[in-house]
Structures are given as C-alpha cells and as structure tokens.
PDB file of C-alpha atoms in Angstrom:
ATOM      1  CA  UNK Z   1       0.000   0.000   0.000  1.00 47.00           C
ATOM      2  CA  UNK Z   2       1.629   3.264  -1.130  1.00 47.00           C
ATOM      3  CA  UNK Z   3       1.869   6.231   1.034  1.00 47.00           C
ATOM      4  CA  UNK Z   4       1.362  10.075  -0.590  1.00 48.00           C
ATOM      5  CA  UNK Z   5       3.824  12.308  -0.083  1.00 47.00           C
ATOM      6  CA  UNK Z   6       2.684  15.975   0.883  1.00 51.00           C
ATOM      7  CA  UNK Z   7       4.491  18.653  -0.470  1.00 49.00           C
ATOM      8  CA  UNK Z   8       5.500  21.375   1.637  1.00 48.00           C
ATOM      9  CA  UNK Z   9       3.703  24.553   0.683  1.00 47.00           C
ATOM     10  CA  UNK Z  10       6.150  27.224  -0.633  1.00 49.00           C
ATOM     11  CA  UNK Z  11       4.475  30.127   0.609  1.00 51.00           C
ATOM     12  CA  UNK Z  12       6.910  31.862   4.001  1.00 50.00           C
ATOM     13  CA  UNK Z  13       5.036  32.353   7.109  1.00 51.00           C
ATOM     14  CA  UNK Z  14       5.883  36.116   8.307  1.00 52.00           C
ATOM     15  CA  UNK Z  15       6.399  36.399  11.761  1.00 54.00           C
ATOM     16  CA  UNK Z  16       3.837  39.119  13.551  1.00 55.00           C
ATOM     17  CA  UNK Z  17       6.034  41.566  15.250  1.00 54.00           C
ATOM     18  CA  UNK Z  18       6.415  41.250  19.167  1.00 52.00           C
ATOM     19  CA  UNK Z  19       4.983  44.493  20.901  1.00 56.00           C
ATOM     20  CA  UNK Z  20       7.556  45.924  23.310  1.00 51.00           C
ATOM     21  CA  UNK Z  21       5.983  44.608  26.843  1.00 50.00           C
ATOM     22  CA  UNK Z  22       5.162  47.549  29.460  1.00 48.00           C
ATOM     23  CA  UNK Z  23       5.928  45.554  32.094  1.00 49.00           C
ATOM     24  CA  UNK Z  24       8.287  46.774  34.473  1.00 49.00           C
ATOM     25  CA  UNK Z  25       8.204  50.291  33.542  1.00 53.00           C
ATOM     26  CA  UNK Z  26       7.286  53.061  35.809  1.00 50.00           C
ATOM     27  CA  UNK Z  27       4.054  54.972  35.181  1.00 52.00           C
ATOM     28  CA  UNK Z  28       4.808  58.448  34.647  1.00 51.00           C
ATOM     29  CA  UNK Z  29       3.859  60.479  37.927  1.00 52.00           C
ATOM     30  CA  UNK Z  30       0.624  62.424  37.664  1.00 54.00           C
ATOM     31  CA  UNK Z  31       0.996  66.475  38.621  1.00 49.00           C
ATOM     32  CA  UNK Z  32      -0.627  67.079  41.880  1.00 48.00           C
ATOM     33  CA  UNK Z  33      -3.222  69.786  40.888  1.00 46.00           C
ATOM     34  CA  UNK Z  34      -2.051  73.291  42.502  1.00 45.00           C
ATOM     35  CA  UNK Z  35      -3.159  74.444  46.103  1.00 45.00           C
ATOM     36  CA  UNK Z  36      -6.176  76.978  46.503  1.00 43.00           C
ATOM     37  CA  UNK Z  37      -5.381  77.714  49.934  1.00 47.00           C
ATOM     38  CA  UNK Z  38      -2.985  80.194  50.856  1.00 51.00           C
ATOM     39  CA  UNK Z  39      -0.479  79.199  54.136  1.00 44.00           C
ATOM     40  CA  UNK Z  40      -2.336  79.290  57.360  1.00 46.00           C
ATOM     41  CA  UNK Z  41      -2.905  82.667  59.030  1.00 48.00           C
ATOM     42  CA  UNK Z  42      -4.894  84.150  56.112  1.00 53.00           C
ATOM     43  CA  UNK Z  43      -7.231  81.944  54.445  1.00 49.00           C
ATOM     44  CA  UNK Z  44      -9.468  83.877  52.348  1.00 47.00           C
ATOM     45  CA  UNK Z  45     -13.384  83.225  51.971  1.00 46.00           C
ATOM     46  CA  UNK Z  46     -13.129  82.749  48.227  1.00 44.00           C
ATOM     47  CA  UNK Z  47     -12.058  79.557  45.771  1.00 44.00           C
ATOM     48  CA  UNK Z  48      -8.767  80.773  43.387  1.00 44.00           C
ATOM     49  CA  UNK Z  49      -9.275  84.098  41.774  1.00 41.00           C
ATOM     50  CA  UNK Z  50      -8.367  82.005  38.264  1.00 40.00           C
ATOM     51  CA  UNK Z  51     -12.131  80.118  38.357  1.00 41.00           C
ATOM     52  CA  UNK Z  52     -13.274  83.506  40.158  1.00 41.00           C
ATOM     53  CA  UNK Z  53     -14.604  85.837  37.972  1.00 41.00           C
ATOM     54  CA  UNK Z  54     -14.460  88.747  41.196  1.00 42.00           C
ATOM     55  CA  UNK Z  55     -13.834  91.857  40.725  1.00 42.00           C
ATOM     56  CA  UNK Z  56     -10.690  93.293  42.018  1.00 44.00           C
ATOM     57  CA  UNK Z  57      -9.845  96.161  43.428  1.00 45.00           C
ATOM     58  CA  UNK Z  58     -11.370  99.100  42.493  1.00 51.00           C
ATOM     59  CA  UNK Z  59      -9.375 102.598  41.872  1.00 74.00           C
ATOM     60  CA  UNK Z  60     -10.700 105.356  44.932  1.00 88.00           C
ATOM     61  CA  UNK Z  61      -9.114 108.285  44.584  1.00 93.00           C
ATOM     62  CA  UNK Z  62      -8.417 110.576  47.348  1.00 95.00           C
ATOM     63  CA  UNK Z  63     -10.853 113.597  46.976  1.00 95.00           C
ATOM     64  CA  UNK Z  64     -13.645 111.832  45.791  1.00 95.00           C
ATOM     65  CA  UNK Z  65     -16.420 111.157  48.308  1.00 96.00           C
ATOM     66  CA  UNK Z  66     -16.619 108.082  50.235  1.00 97.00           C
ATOM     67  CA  UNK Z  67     -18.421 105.554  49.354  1.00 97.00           C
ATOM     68  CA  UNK Z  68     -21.551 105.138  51.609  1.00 97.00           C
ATOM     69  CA  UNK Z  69     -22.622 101.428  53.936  1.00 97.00           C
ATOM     70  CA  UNK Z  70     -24.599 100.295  56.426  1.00 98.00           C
ATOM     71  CA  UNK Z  71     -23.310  97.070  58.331  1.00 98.00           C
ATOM     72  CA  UNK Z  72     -23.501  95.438  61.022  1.00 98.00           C
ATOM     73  CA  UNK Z  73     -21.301  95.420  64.019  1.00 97.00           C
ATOM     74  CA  UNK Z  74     -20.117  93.621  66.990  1.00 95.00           C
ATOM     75  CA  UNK Z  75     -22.270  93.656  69.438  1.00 92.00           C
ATOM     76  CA  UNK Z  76     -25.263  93.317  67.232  1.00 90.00           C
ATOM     77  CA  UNK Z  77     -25.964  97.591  65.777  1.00 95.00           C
ATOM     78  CA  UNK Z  78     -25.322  98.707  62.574  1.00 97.00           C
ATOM     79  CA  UNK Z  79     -22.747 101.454  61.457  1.00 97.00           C
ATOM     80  CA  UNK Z  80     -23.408 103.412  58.312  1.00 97.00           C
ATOM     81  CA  UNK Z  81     -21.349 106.408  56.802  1.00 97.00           C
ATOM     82  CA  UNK Z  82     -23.968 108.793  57.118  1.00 96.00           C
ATOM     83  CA  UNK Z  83     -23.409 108.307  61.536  1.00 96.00           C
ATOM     84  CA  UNK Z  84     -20.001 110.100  61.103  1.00 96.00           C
ATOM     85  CA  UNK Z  85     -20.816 113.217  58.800  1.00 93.00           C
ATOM     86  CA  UNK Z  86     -19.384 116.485  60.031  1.00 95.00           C
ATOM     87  CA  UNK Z  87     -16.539 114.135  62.057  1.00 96.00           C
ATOM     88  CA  UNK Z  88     -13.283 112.556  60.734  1.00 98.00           C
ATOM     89  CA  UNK Z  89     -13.161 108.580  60.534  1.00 98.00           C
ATOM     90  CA  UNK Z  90     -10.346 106.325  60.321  1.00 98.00           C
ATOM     91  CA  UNK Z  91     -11.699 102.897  58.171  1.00 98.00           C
ATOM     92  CA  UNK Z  92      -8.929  99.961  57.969  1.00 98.00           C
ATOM     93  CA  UNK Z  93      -9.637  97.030  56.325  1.00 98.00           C
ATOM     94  CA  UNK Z  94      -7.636  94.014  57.978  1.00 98.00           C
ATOM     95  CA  UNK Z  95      -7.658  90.841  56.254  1.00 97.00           C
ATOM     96  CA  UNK Z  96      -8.511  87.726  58.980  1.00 97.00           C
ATOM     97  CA  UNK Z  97      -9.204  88.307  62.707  1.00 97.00           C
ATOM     98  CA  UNK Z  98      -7.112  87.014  65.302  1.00 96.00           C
ATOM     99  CA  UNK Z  99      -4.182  86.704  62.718  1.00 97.00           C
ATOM    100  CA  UNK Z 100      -1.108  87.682  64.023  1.00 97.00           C
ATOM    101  CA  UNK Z 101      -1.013  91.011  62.021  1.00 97.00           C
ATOM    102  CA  UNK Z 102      -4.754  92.425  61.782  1.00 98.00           C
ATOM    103  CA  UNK Z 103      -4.352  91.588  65.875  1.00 98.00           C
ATOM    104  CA  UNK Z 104      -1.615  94.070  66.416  1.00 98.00           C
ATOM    105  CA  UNK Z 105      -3.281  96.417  64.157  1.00 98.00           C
ATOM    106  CA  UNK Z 106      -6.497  96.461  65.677  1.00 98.00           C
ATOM    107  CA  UNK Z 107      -4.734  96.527  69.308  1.00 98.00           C
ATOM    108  CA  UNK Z 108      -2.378  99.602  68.205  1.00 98.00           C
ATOM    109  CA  UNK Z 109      -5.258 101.555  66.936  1.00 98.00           C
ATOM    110  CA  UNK Z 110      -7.412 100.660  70.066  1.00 98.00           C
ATOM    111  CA  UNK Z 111      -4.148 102.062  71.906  1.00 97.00           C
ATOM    112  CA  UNK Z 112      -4.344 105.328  70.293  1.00 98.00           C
ATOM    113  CA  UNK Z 113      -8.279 105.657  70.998  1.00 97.00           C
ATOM    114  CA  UNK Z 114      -7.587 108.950  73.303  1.00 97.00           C
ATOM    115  CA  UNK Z 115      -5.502 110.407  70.345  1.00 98.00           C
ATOM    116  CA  UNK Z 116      -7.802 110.136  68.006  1.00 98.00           C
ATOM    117  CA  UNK Z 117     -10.638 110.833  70.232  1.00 97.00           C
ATOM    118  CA  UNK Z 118      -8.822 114.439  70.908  1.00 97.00           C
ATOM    119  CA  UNK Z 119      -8.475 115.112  67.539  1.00 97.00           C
ATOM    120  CA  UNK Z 120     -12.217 114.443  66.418  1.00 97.00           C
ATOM    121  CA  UNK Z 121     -11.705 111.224  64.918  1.00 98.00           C
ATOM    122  CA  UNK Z 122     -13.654 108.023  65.185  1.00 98.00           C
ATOM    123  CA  UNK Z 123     -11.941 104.637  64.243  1.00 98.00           C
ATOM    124  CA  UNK Z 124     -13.832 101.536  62.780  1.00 98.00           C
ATOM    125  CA  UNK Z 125     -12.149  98.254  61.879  1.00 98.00           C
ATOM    126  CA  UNK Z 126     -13.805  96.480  58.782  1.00 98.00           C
ATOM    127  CA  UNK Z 127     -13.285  92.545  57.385  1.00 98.00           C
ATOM    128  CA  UNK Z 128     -15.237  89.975  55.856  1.00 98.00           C
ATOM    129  CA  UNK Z 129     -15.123  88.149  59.284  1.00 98.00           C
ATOM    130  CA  UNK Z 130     -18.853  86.881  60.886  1.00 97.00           C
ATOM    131  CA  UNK Z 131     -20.142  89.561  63.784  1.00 97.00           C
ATOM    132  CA  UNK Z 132     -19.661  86.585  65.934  1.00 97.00           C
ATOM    133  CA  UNK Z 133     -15.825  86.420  65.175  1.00 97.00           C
ATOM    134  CA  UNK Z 134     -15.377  89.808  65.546  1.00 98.00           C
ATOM    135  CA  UNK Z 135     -17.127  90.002  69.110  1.00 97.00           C
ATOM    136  CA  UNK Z 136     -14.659  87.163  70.184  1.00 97.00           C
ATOM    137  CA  UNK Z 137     -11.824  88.958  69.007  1.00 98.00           C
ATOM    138  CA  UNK Z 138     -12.291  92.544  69.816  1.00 97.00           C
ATOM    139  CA  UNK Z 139     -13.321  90.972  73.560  1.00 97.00           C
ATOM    140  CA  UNK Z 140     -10.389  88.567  73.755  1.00 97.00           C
ATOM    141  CA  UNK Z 141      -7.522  91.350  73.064  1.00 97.00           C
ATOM    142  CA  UNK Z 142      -9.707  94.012  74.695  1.00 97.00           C
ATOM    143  CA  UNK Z 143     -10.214  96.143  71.738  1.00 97.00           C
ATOM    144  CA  UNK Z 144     -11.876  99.608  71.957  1.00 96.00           C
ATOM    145  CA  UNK Z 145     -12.593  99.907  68.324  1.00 96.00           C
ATOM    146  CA  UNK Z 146     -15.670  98.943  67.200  1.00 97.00           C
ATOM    147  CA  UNK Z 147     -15.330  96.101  64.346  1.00 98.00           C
ATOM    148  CA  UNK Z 148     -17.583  96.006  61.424  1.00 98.00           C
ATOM    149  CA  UNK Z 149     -18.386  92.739  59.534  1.00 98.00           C
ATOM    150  CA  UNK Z 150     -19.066  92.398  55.711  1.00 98.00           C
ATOM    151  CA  UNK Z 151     -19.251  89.290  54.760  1.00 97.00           C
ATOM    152  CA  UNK Z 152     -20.531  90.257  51.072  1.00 97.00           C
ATOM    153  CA  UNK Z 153     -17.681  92.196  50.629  1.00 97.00           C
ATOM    154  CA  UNK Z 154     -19.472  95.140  48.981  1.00 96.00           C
ATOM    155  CA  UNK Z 155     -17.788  98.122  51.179  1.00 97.00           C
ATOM    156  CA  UNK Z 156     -14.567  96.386  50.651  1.00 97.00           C
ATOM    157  CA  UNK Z 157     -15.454  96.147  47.121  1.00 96.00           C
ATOM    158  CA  UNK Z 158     -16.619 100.010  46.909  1.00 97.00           C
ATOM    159  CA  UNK Z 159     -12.954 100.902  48.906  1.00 97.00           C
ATOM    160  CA  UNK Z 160     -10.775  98.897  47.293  1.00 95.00           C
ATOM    161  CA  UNK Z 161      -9.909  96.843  49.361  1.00 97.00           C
ATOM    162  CA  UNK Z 162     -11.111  93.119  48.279  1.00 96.00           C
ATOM    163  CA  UNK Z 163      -9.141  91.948  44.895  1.00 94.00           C
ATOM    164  CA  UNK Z 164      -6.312  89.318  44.165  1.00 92.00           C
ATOM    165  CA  UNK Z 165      -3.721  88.572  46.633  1.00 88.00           C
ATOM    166  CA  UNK Z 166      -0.528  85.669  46.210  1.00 84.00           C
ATOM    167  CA  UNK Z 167       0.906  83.874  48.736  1.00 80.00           C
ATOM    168  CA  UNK Z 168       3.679  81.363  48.051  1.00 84.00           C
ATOM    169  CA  UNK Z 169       2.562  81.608  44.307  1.00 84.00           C
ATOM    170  CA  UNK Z 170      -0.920  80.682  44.945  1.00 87.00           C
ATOM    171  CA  UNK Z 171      -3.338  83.125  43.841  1.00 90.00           C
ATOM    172  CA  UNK Z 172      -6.511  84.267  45.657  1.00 87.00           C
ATOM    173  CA  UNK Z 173      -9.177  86.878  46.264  1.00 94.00           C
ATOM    174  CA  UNK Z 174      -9.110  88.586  49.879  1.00 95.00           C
ATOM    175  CA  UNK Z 175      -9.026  91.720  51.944  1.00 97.00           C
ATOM    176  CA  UNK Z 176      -6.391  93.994  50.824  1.00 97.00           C
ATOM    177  CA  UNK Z 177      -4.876  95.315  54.264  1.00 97.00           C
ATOM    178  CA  UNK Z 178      -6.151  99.395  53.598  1.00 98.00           C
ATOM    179  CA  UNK Z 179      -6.802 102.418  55.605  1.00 98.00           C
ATOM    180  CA  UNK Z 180      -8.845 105.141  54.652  1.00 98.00           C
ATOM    181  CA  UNK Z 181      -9.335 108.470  56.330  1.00 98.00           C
ATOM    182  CA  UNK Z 182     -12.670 110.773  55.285  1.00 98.00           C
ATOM    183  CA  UNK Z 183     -12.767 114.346  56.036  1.00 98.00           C
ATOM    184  CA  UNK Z 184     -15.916 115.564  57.586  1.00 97.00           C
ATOM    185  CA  UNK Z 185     -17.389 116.476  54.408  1.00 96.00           C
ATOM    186  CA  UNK Z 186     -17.355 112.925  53.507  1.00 96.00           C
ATOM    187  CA  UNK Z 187     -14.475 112.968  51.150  1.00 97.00           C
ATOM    188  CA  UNK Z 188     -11.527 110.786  51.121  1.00 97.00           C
ATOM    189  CA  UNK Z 189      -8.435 112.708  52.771  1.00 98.00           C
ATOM    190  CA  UNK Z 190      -5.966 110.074  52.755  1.00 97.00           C
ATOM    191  CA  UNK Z 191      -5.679 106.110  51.523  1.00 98.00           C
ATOM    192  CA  UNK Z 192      -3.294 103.809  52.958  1.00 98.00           C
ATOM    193  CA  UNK Z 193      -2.761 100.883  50.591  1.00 96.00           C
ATOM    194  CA  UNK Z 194      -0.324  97.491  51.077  1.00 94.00           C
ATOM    195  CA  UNK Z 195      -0.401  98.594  55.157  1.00 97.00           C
ATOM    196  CA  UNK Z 196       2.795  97.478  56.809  1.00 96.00           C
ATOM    197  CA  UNK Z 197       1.331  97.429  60.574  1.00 97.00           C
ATOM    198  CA  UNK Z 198       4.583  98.447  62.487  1.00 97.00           C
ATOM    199  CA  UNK Z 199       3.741 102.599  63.446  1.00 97.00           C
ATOM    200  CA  UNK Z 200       1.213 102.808  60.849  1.00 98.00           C
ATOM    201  CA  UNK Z 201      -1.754 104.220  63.504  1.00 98.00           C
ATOM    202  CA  UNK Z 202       0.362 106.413  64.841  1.00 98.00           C
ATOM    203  CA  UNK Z 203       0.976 107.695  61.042  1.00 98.00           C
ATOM    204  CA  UNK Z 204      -2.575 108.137  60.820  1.00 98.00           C
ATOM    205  CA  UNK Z 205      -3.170 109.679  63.855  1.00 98.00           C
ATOM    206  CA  UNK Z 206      -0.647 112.280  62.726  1.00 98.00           C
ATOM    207  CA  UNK Z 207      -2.523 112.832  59.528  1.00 98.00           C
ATOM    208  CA  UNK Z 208      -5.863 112.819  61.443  1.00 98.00           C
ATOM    209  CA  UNK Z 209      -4.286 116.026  63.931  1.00 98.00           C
ATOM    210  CA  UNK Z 210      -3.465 117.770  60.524  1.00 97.00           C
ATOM    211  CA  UNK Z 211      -7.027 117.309  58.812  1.00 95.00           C
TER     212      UNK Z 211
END
C-alpha cells in the first residue's frame, strides 16, 4: 500500500512583530493639581481668583467722596457712613481676625483711641469676618474699636480693598490690608494701601491732627 507524499507549501510564514511589553516600567507620575489655599494665618473666603470671575480692586481716589454702607457690628448695631458726617473717621480694612497682624493692628489703633478721640476722629475696623468672630476677638484682646463685619464684601469692594492677593505663588481673592481716612465732608483725605502694621496708627493719627 503506497503512502502520498505531501508537499510542503512554498508560501513563508511572516512572523507578527512582538509588541515591546510595558511591564516593568514606571508609570509616569501624575501632577498634583495646585493648592487653593494660601499658608495658614490668612485663608481667604473665596475659591482661586483664576475660576473667580471677582472683581478686584477698584481705583478710589483721594478727593472723591466716600463711598456710603450700612453694616452690622459687633455687638449686634449697625454702622453706616452717614453716623459720622461732620466728624473725621479712620476705616482699615484688615484681612482675617485674630491673625497675628490684623491683631496688632487692631490693638495699636485701640491704643491710640484717646488720640484720636482728641483730635475728632472716630476709628472703625472692617473685614469679611462673621459679627460673631469679631465680638470674640475685639473681647479677647480688649479692643476699643468697634469692628464692622461684611461678609458680602461690597464696602470692601466700593474701597478697594477686596481683589487678588498671592501667597507662596498661589493666587486668591481677599481683603487687601487698607486704611482710609474721610474728612468731615465725607471725602476721602488720605488712603493707605499694602499697610505694613509696624507705626502705621500712629501715622494716621498724625494725619488725622493735621485734617
């Protein structure tokens, strides 16, 4: 009984090329997404000013009039501009109660209360703090100027003093540490803007005695 013989095919077989394994490769490390929070001892009450489409702060001229509020205070009354017409008034605008800054502000211009007192001046301290907070703090340092809370930001807004801060290259919106002094016509005398603390009430307690 014969056997066939099968003849090999002539056609080549091309081998499919090998994909390069991943295996054993590191992943490449994702980017941690940036920060929104500034360091500790400021934190504003506002997400990044980049996905905030705030306004910033606004241009008040010295000479114009000042611009009017009503607000509440510690202590539970309300303060408006129109209480202080035909008297001089100190406004600054501190960032964050019971920071280590806006405290020694608010306790160097509560120092100087007689001063300004003599010289027909009244002193209010505005931020975007909660009455609440600012009862605790003007009661725990024993402050003598009354503290005014806007927690819409609209008179910091109207005074220029909310708009974009930095802070170890994070940006943000906050309070803009500001002083303003308005004549007793209402007018803006004098504005303080990027307030260094150290002797800055008594600076505007001298320009207070020469209004």
């Amino acid at each position: 009984m014969s056997k066939k013989i099968r003849k090999k095919s002539s056609k080549t077989v091309t081998p499919k090329p090998v994909r390069p394994t991943t295996a054993g490769r590191a992943k490449p490390a994702r980017k941690a997404a940036p920060s929104s929070k500034p360091a500790a001892g400021e934190k504003p009450r506002a997400r990044p000013a980049a996905s905030l489409p705030g306004p910033q702060a606004s241009e008040l001229a010295e000479g114009s009039r000042a611009p009017s509020f009503t607000l509440p205070r510690d202590g539970g009354a309300h303060v408006s501009l129109a209480d202080f017409i035909g008297r001089k008034l100190v406004i600054f605008f501190y960032p964050r109660a019971n920071t280590p800054g806006c405290t020694r502000e608010a306790m160097d211009f509560s120092r100087l209360a007689n001063g300004f007192a003599d010289s027909g001046t009244t002193v209010l301290g505005v931020s975007a703090d909660p009455v609440k907070t600012q009862e605790s703090f003007r009661a725990k340092h024993k402050l003598t100027v009354p503290l005014i809370s806007d927690e819409k930001h609209e008179m910091l807004e109207a005074y220029g003093a909310w708009g974009e801060k930095s802070m170890y290259g994070k940006a943000f919106l906050g309070v803009l540490r500001t002083t303003v002094l308005v004549a007793p016509d209402g007018r803006i005398a004098r504005i303080w803007r990027k307030v260094r603390v150290d002797g800055h009430a008594e600076e505007v307690l001298a320009a207070a005695r020469d209004l």
